[in-house]
Structures are given as structure tokens and as C-alpha cells.
Coordinates of C-alpha atoms in Angstrom, one line a residue:
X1 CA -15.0 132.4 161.6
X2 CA -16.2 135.9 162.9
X3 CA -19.1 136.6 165.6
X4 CA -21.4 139.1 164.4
X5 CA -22.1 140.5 168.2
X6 CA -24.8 143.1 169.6
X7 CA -23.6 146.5 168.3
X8 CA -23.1 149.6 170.4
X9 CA -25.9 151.8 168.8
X10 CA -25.6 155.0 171.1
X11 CA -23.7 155.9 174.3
X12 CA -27.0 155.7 175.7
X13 CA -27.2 152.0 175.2
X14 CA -26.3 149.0 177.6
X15 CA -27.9 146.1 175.9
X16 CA -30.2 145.3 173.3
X17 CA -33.0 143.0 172.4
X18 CA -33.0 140.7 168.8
X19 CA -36.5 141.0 167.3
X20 CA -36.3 140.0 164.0
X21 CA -33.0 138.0 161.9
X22 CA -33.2 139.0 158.0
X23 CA -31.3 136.5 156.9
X24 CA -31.0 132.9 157.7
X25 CA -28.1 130.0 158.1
X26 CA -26.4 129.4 154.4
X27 CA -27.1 133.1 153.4
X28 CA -24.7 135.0 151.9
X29 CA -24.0 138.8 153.2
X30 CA -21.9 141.7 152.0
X31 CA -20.6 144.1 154.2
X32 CA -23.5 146.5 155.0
X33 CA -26.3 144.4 154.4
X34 CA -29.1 144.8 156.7
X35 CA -29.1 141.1 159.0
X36 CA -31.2 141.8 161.6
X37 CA -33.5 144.3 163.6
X38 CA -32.4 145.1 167.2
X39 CA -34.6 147.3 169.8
X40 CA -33.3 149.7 172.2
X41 CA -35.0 152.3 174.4
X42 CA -35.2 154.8 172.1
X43 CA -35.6 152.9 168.5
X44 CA -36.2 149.7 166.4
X45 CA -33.1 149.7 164.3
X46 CA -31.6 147.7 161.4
X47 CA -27.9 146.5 162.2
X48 CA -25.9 146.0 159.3
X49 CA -23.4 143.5 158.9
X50 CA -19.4 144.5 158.9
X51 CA -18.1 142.0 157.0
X52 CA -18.6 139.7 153.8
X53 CA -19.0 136.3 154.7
X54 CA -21.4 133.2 155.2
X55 CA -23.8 132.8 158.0
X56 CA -22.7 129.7 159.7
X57 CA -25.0 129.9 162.5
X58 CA -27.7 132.3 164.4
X59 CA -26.9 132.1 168.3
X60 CA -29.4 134.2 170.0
X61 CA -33.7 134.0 168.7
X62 CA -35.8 136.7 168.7
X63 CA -37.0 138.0 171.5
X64 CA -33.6 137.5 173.5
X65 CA -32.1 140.9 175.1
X66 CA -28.3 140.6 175.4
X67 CA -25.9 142.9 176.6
X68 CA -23.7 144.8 173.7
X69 CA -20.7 143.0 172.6
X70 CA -22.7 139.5 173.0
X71 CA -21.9 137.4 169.9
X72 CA -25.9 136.9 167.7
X73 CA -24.2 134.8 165.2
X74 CA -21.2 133.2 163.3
X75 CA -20.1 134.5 160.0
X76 CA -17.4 132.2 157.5
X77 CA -15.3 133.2 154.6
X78 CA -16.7 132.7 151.3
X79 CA -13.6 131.5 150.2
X80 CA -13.8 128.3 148.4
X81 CA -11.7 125.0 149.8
X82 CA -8.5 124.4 147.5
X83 CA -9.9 122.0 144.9
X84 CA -13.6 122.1 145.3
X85 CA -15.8 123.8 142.8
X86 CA -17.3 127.2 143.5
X87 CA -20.3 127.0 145.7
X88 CA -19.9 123.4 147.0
X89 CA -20.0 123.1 150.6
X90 CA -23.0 125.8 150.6
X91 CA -27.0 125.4 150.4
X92 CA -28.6 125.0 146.8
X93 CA -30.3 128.1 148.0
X94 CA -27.6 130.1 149.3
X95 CA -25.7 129.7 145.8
X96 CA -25.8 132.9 143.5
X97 CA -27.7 132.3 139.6
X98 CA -25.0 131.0 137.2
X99 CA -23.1 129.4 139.8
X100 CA -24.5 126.6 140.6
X101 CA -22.3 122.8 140.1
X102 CA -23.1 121.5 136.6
X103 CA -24.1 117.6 137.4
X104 CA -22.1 115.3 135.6
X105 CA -23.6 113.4 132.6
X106 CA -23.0 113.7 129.0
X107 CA -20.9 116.9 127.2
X108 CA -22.5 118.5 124.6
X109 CA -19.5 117.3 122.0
X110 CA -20.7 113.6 123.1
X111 CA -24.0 114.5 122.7
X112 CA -23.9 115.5 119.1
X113 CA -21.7 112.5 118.2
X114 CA -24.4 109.8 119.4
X115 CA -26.8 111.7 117.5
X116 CA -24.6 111.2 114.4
X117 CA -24.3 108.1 114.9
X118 CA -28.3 107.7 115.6
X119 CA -28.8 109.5 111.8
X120 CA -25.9 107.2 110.0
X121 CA -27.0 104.0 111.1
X122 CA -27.4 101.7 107.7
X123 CA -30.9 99.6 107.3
X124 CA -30.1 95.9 106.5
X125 CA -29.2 94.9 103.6
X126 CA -27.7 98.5 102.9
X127 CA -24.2 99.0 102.4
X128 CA -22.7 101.0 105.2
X129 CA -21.5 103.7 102.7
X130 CA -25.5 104.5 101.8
X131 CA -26.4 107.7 103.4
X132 CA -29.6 106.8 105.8
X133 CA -32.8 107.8 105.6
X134 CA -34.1 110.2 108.9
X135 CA -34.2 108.2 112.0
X136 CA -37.5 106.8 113.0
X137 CA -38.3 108.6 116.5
X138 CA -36.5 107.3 119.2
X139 CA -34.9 104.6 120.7
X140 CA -31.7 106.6 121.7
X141 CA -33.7 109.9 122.2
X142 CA -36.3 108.6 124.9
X143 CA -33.8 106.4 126.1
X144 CA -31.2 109.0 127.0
X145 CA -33.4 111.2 129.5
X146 CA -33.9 108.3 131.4
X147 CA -30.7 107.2 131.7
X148 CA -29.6 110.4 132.6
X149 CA -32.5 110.4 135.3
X150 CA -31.0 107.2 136.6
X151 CA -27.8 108.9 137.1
X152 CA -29.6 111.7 138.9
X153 CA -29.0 113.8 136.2
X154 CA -31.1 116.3 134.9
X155 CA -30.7 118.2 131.5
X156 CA -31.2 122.2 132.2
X157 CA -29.3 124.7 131.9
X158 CA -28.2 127.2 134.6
X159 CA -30.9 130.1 133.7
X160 CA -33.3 127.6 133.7
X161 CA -32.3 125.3 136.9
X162 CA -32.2 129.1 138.6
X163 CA -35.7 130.1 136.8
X164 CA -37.4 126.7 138.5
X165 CA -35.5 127.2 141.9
X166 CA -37.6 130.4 141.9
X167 CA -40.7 129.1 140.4
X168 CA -40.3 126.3 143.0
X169 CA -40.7 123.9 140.4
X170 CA -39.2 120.2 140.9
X171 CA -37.1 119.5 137.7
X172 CA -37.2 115.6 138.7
X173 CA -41.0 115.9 138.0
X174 CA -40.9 117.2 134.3
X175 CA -40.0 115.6 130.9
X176 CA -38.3 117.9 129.0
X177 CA -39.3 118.6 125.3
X178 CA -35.6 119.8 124.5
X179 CA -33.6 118.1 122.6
X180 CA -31.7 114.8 124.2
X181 CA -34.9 115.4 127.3
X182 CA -33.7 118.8 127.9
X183 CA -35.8 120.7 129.9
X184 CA -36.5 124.4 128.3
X185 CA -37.7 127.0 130.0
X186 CA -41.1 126.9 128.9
X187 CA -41.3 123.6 130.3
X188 CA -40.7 125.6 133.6
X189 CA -42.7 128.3 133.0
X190 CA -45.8 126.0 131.8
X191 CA -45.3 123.6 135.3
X192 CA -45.3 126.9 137.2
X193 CA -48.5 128.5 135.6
X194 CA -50.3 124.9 136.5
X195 CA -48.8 125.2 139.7
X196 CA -50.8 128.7 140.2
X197 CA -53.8 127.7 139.0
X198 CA -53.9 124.5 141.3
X199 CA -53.0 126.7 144.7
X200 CA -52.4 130.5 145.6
X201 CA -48.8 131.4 145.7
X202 CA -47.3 131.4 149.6
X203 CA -46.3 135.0 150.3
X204 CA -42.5 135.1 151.1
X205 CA -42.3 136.7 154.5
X206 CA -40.5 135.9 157.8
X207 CA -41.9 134.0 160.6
X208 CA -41.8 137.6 163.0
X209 CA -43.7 139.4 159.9
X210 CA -46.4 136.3 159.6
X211 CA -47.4 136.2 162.9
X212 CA -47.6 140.0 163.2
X213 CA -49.7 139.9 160.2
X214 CA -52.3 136.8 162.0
X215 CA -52.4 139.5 165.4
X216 CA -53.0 142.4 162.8
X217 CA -55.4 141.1 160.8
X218 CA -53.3 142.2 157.8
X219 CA -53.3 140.8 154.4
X220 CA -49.7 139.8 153.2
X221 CA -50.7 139.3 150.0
X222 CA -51.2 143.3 149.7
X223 CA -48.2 144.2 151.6
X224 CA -45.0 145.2 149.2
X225 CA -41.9 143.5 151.1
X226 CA -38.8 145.4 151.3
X227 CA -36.5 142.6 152.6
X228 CA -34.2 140.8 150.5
X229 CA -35.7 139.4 147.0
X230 CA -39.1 141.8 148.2
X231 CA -39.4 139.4 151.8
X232 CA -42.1 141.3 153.4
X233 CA -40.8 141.6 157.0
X234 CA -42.2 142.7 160.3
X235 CA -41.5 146.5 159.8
X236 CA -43.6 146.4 156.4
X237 CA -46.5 144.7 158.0
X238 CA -46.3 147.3 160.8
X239 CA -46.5 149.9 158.3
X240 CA -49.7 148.5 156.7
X241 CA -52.0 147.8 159.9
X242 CA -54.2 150.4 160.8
X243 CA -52.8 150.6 164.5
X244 CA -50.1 149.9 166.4
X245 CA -48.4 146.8 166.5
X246 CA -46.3 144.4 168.5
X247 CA -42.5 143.8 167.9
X248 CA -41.3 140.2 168.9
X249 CA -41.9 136.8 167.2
X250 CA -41.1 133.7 166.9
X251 CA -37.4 132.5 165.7
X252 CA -36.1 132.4 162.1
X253 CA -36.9 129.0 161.3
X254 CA -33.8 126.6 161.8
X255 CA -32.8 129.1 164.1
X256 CA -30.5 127.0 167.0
X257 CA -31.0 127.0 170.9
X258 CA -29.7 130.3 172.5
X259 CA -26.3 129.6 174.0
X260 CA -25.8 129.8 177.9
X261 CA -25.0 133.8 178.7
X262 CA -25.7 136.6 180.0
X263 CA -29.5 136.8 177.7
X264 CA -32.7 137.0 179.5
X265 CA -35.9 136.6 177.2
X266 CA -37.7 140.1 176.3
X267 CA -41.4 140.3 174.9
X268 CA -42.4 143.6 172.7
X269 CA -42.8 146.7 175.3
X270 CA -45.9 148.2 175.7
X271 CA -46.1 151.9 174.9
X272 CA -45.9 153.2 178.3
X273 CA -42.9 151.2 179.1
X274 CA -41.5 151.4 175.9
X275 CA -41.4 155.5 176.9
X276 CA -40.4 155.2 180.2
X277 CA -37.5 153.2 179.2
X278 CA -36.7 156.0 176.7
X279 CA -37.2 158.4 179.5
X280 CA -34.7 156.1 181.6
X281 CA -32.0 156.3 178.7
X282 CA -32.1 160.3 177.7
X283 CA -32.0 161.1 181.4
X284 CA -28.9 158.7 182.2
X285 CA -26.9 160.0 178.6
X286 CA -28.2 163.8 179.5
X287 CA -26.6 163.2 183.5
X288 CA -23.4 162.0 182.0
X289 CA -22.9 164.2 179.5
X290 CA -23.6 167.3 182.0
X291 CA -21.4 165.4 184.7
X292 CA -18.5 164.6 182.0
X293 CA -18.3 167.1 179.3
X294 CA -17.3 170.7 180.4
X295 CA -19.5 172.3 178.5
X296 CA -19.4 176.1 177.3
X297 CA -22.3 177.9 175.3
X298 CA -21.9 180.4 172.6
X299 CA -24.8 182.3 170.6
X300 CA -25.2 184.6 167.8
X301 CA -28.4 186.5 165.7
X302 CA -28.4 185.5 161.6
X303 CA -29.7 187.9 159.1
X304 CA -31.9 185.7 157.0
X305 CA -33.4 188.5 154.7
X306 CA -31.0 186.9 151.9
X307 CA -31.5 183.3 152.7
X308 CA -35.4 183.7 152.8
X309 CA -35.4 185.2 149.6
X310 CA -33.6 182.8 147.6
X311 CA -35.0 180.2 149.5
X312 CA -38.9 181.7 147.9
X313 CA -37.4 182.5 144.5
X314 CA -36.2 179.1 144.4
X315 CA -39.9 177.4 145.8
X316 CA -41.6 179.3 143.0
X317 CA -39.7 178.1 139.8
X318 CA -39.1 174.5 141.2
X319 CA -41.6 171.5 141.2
X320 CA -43.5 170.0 144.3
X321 CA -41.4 167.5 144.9
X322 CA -37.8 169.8 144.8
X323 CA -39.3 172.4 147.3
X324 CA -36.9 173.5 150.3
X325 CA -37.8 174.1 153.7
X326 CA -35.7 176.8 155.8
X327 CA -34.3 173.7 158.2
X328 CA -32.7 172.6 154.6
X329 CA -30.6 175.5 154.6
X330 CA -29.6 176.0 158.3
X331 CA -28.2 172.1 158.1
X332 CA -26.1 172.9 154.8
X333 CA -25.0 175.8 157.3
X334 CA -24.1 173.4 160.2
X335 CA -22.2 171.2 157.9
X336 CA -20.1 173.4 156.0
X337 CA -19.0 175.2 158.9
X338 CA -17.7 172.0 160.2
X339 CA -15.8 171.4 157.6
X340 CA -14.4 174.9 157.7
X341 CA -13.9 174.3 161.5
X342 CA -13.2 170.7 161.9
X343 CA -12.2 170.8 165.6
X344 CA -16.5 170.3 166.3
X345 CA -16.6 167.3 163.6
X346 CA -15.9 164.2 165.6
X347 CA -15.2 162.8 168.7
X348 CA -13.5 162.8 172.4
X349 CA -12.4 159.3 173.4
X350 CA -9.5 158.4 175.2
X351 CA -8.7 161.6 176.2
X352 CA -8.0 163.4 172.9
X353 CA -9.8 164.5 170.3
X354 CA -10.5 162.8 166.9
X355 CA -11.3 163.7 163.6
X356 CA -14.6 162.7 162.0
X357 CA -14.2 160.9 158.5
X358 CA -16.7 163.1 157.0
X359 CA -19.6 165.6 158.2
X360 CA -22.0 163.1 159.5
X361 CA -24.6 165.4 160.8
X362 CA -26.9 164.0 163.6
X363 CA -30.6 165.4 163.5
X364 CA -32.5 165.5 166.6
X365 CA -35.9 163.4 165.5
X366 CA -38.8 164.0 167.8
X367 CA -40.1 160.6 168.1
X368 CA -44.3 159.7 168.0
X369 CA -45.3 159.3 171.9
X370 CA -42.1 161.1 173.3
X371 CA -38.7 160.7 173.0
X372 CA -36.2 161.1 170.5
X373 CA -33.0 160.1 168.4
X374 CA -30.6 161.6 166.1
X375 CA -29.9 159.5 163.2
X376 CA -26.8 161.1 160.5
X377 CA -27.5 162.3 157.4
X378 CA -24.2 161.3 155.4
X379 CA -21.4 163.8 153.9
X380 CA -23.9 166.6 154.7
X381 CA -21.8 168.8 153.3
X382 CA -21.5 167.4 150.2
X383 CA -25.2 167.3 149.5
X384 CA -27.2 169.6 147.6
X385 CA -29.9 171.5 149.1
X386 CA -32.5 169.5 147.0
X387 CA -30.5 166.3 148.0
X388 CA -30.1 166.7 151.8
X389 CA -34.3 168.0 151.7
X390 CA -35.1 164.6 150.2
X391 CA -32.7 162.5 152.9
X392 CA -34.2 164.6 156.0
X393 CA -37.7 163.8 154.7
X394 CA -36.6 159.9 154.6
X395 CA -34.6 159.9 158.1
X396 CA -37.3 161.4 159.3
X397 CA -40.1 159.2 158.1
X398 CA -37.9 155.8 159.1
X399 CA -36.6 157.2 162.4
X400 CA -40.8 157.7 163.1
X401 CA -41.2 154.3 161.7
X402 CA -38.9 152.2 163.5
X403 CA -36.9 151.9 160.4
X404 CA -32.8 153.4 161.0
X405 CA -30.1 151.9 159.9
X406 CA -27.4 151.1 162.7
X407 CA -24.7 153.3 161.0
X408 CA -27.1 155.9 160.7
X409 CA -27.4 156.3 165.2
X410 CA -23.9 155.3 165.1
X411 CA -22.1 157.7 162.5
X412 CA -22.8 160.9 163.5
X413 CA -20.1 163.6 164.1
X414 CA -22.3 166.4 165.4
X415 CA -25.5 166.7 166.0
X416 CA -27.9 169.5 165.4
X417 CA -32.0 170.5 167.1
X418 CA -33.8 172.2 165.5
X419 CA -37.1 173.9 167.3
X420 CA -37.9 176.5 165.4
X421 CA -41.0 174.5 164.0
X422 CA -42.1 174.7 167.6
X423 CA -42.0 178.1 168.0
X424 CA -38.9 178.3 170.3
X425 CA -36.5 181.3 169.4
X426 CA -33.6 180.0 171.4
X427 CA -32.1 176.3 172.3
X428 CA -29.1 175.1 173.8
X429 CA -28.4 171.6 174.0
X430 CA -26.6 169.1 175.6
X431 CA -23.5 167.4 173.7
X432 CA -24.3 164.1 172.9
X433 CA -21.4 161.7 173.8
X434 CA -18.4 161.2 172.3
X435 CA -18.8 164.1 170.1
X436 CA -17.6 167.5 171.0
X437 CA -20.5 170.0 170.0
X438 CA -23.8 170.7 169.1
X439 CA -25.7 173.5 167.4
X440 CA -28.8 174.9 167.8
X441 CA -31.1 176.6 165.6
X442 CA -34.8 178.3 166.6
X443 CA -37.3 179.5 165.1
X444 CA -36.9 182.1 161.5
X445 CA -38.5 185.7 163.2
X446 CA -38.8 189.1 161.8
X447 CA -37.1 191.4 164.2
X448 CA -36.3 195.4 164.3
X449 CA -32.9 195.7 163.4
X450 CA -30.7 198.2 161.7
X451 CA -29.6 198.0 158.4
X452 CA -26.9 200.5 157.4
X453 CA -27.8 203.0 159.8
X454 CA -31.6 202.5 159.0
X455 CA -34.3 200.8 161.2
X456 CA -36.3 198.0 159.5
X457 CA -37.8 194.9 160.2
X458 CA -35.8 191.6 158.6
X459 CA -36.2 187.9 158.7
X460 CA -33.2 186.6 161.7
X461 CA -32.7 183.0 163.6
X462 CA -30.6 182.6 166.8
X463 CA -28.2 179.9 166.2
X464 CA -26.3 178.2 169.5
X465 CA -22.8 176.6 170.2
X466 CA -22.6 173.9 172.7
X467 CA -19.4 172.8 172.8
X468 CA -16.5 170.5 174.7
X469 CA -14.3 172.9 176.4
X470 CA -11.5 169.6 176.5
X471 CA -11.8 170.0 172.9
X472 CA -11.8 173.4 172.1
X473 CA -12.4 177.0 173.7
X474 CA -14.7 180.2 172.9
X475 CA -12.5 181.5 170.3
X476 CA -12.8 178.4 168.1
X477 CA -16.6 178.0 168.8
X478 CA -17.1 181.7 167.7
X479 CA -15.2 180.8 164.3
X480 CA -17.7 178.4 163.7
X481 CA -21.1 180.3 164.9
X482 CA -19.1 183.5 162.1
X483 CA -19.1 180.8 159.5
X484 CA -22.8 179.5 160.2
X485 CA -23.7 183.2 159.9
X486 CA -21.8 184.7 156.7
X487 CA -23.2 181.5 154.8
X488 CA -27.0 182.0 155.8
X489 CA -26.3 185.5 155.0
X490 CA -25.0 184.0 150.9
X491 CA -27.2 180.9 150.4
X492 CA -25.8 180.9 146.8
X493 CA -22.6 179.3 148.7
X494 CA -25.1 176.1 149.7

């Protein structure tokens, strides 16, 4: 048995509150499944589970802020007790299509010898070796549906057991037109269309996203769920009202008491407090990191005349949707030169530097109402420039939207800002704990410059180094700004 605990999302963040569980007791999880939705100060975030297993039990409710490291639930093996058929032990609904215990009752082989026996039964008076005429309907055939019902047996098949479990259509309550009483899968489908007809269809959706919807006044018939088997959940709802809404809820239903610890209940934060607790967190991180990390700056100029012209040739033969904006190539810049110059790609803990497993590069997200976070984009460097275009527009949209992953403020290596948008020419940042470095890019300006012993007017960014001096030292951070700079300068190379 496992706990599934309060993650550390950020070495920004103390403790946490549980808004919303996106899965319930019984349900099966694979490792990196969404589970639930935790708030900090700076985000509403989706934690992922870390291992493959069965949820056994859900500890803490919504609404409950715990410290990190507090166990939320218990997770069990999936492994099946010596002897006992797969899934047994497990809730009906928990149990994966095709998997489910085949009740006991009649084979098939048995089936088909009664019926022979049904068709050779010899009228009286006949000798037994006369061949019979067809069977008059019945006897055996109504009679073996009903024994079977006595046994608690029903005749379906998996598909169709799995095809009424989803309907959520009784089998005990239909007489199937199969042979032997079978129950076919139009019988389902005919019990489900009556079943429409004679009621509207519930709207799957958990208790936090129902009672968001009643505050709301939103409709969750027209919102498209994104949960597990499209559950409408309290982000989607969120995303569908017309204004702001609240977080917390009620608890997942069958949800147990909260244990005894160190939990204190926690209702949604209004906007003002939810920023001033952001405020709180950036200024605590920022103190540390300035008090901790010895930082050093570094700064160089980036001809851009190349970059900007590739960068229009390619906007003008490519469709809408595959269009690049400059901040697509001065991340593919940040992230190759970390993997040319891995000493800025990871962390400082325990006194020693250590290697990131991949470019993971952190975006700074300017948040709606102030604030902000820096969510990874994954294997950066590995991404096209089309590719990494399309993942910044989405990190950017869910980090707005209270919709991050917890690997995604978790994962990140180094971190970049970008405020050239803004207007700013130059930036330098503060390291954001444990990594080692960040990078700074302003805004793309034309400047007087000159260009092989001739003065003209060309297209340059100012990109900055901050970086760990425990790490690394000046020589090593002007490596990397060199690289950042010669690929800018040959965008064909991103």
C-alpha cells in the first residue's frame, strides 16, 4: 500500500489545499494520470499520480489545506491474489471492458447438446430412431432463462454486459430475444433509447464541478468534459461561465472523514487574497534565492537580421495555424545552448550540482490579475519550431486558466522571461531555486550597428545570463550567451 501525499510543486510552496479528487475509491490509475487538483499561491494545478495502482481510499476532502508531504490517499497493487480470477476483489465499475468474471451457468458445449436433445425427442408412438419433426416453441427454451435467473445468472456477453454498464441499463430487468434468453445487444440498446425518452440523461460531472455549475448558472449539459470518459469537471465549467468563479466544493462522494493532522479547512480565495498570497510566495522565493544563490550576471547584443528574415519567409509560405513568433526562436536558442553547455541544465541540491534529464525549459507566464509561474515545456530542444510554437500557445492558455500539470511547475531545468512583448530591452532575473541559471531575452529592436566596416541599421535582442556562481563561473556562462548568439544568427540550425 502507497500514500499518494501532497506534492512539492515549487520551492516556493509550503503547503497546499485539495480542491477537487478526479478519481474516486475502486478506480484504477496509471502512473501519470491526472487524480486530483491542488491550489497553491501562485496556481490551480493538476497532480499526477506516480505510480500504477488502485485507489484504496481518499484521506483528506476538498477544501482541506495540508502541508506538503501529507498523505491525500492510499494507493494498492493491482496485482491479483494467487488463485482469484482477474478483477475480483475490485468494484463492477472499477473493472476494465472484457474483464469482467463470467457468472457461472451453462457452457456453450452444454448448451448446444440440450438443444439436441430438445430437436431429437421422438413423439409417442414413434420409434426413437424416426428423425423428429421441429420442436414446438418452448418448454426448455423459456424455461432455461429463468432458471438461469434463479441462479442469478444472466446470459450476455462481455461487450454487451460492458455496453449496458454504460447505458446504465439493469440486465436483471430485460428478457433477452437471443437464443437460450440471451440478451443481444439490441435488447440493450432498445432499453436504453426507452430509457431517454422517459427522462433526460444525468450529465456525468463531479460534485466540485456540479455545484460550481448551480453558483454559475451554467448549463452542464453544453459543457464538453475533459475528465476521464469526458467527466466535466470544475476547471471545464470555469471555463464556460461568463465570469469568474469559485474553486472549492463539496467532497467526492464516498469520500471518508479527514484523518487527525496537521489540515486546517480552506474555502476558495478571493481575488485580492488569492494575489496577495502570490505576492507573499514570489517575495519569500525571490529573498531566498538573492540571500542563497551567489549570483553573477552576464549580457550580450544578437544580430537578428538573419533570424527575422527566415522567420518572415517562413510566415509567408506557411498556413495560419503553423505561424512563428520571434519568442519561438529565442527558446529553441535557450534550449540548445543548454544542451551544448549543460552545466546551466539542472539543479543545485545538496551541495553539488546535478544534471537535468533533458532540457526542460521553464517559461515565465504572466498570470491574469498579477503574478506569475513558469511551467516546462518538455525536451525543448528536441522540438521543432512549429512544435514548441503550438506547446507555448497551450502552456500558456492552461497556466492562464488554472489548468498545469504538476510535472509541468515541477520539471523544469532552466527557466527563461521573456519581456520583449512589453517593450523592455533588457532583463535580468533572479534564479529560480534549485536550478542554476536563467536567461533573459528583451525586446527584437533595430539598432545602428556596423556591418563589415559599414554603418546600417539591423534587427538585435539583448539576451542575459543569470547564473549560480557555486555552479559555474563567467567563462562557462559566456560559452553559453556565444552559443545563444551564433544560433540566432543561423536559424536554419533550429
Amino acid at each position: 500500500m502507497a500514500e499518494f501525499t501532497m506534492p512539492s510543486l515549487g520551492a516556493d510552496m509550503d503547503e497546499g489545499t485539495l480542491l477537487e479528487w478526479l478519481v474516486g475509491p475502486g478506480d484504477l490509475v496509471h502512473k501519470g494520470d491526472p487524480v486530483a487538483v491542488v491550489e497553491t499561491a501562485k496556481s490551480t494545478i493538476e497532480v499526477e499520480c506516480f505510480e500504477t495502482g488502485t485507489m484504496t481510499e481518499l484521506i483528506v476532502e476538498p477544501g482541506t489545506t495540508v502541508p506538503v508531504g501529507t498523505p491525500l490517499a492510499l494507493i494498492g497493487p493491482t496485482a491479483e491474489k494467487p488463485g482469484e480470477p482477474e478483477g475480483a476483489g475490485k468494484p463492477q465499475e472499477a473493472r476494465k471492458p472484457g474483464k469482467v468474471r463470467k457468472p457461472e451457468g451453462p457452457t456453450e458445449a452444454e448448451k448446444a447438446a440440450e438443444r439436441r436433445l430438445v430437436r431429437h425427442v421422438p413423439k409417442k408412438g414413434e420409434p426413437s430412431e424416426a428423425p423428429s419433426p421441429p420442436p414446438e416453441p418452448a418448454p426448455v427454451l423459456v424455461s432455461a432463462p429463468s432458471a438461469a435467473r434463479e441462479r442469478g445468472h444472466i446470459e450476455a456477453g462481455p461487450l454487451v454486459r460492458h455496453l449496458a454498464e454504460q447505458s446504465g441499463v439493469d440486465l436483471e430487468t430485460l428478457h433477452g430475444s437471443g437464443p437460450g434468453g440471451r440478451v443481444t445487444r439490441t435488447d440493450v440498446e432498445e432499453a436504453a433509447a426507452a430509457r431517454a425518452t422517459a427522462r433526460p440523461p444525468r450529465v456525468r460531472a463531479t460534485p466540485l464541478a456540479r455545484r460550481l455549475a448551480a453558483e454559475l448558472g451554467v448549463d452542464l449539459a453544453t459543457v464538453t468534459g475533459t475528465g476521464r470518459e469526458s467527466v466535466v469537471r470544475a476547471a471545464d465549467v470555469r471555463q464556460a461561465a461568463p465570469g469568474p468563479a469559485g474553486a472549492a466544493g463539496p467532497a467526492y462522494a464516498g469520500a471518508p472523514a479527514v484523518r487527525p493532522s496537521a489540515v486546517r479547512p480552506s474555502a476558495a480565495r478571493p481575488s485580492d487574497h488569492r494575489a496577495a498570497a502570490m505576492r507573499q510566495a514570489i517575495a519569500g522565493l525571490v529573498t531566498r534565492a538573492n540571500r542563497d544563490i551567489p549570483h553573477y550576471y552576464l549580457s550580450t547584443t544578437a544580430d537578428m537580421a538573419a533570424a527575422m528574415a527566415w522567420l518572415h519567409e517562413h510566415n509567408r509560405r506557411s498556413p495560419v495555424g503553423e505561424r512563428l513568433l520571434p519568442a519561438a526562436l529565442l527558446l529553441k536558442a535557450a534550449a540548445l545552448a543548454a544542451s551544448e553547455v549543460p552545466e546551466f541544465n539542472g539543479f543545485w541540491t545538496d551541495d553539488h550540482f546535478m544534471a537535468g534529464e533533458g532540457v526542460h525549459l521553464g517559461v515565465a507566464v504572466s498570470l491574469r490579475g498579477g503574478g506569475l509561474v513558469a511551467p516546462a515545456l518538455h525536451h525543448a530542444d528536441t522540438l521543432t519550431l512549429t512544435q514548441l510554437m503550438s506547446a507555448l500557445k497551450d502552456l500558456v492558455t492552461r497556466a492562464r486558466t488554472g489548468r498545469l500539470r504538476g510535472s509541468e511547475v515541477s520539471d523544469a531545468t532552466i527557466t527563461v522571461t521573456n519581456l520583449g512583448d512589453q517593450g523592455v530591452e533588457t532583463v535580468f532575473g533572479v534564479i529560480y531555486p534549485p536550478q542554476v541559471a536563467l536567461v533573459g531575452f528583451g525586446r527584437v529592436a533595430d539598432r545602428p550597428c556596423a556591418v563589415d566596416g559599414l554603418l546600417g541599421v539591423r534587427p538585435v535582442v539583448t539576451a542575459t545570463l543569470s547564473a549560480d556562481h557555486r555552479a559555474t563561473d563567467g567563462a562557462v556562462g559566456a560559452r553559453y550567451l556565444t552559443a545563444v548568439a551564433r544560433l540566432l544568427q543561423n536559424p536554419e540550425q533550429l
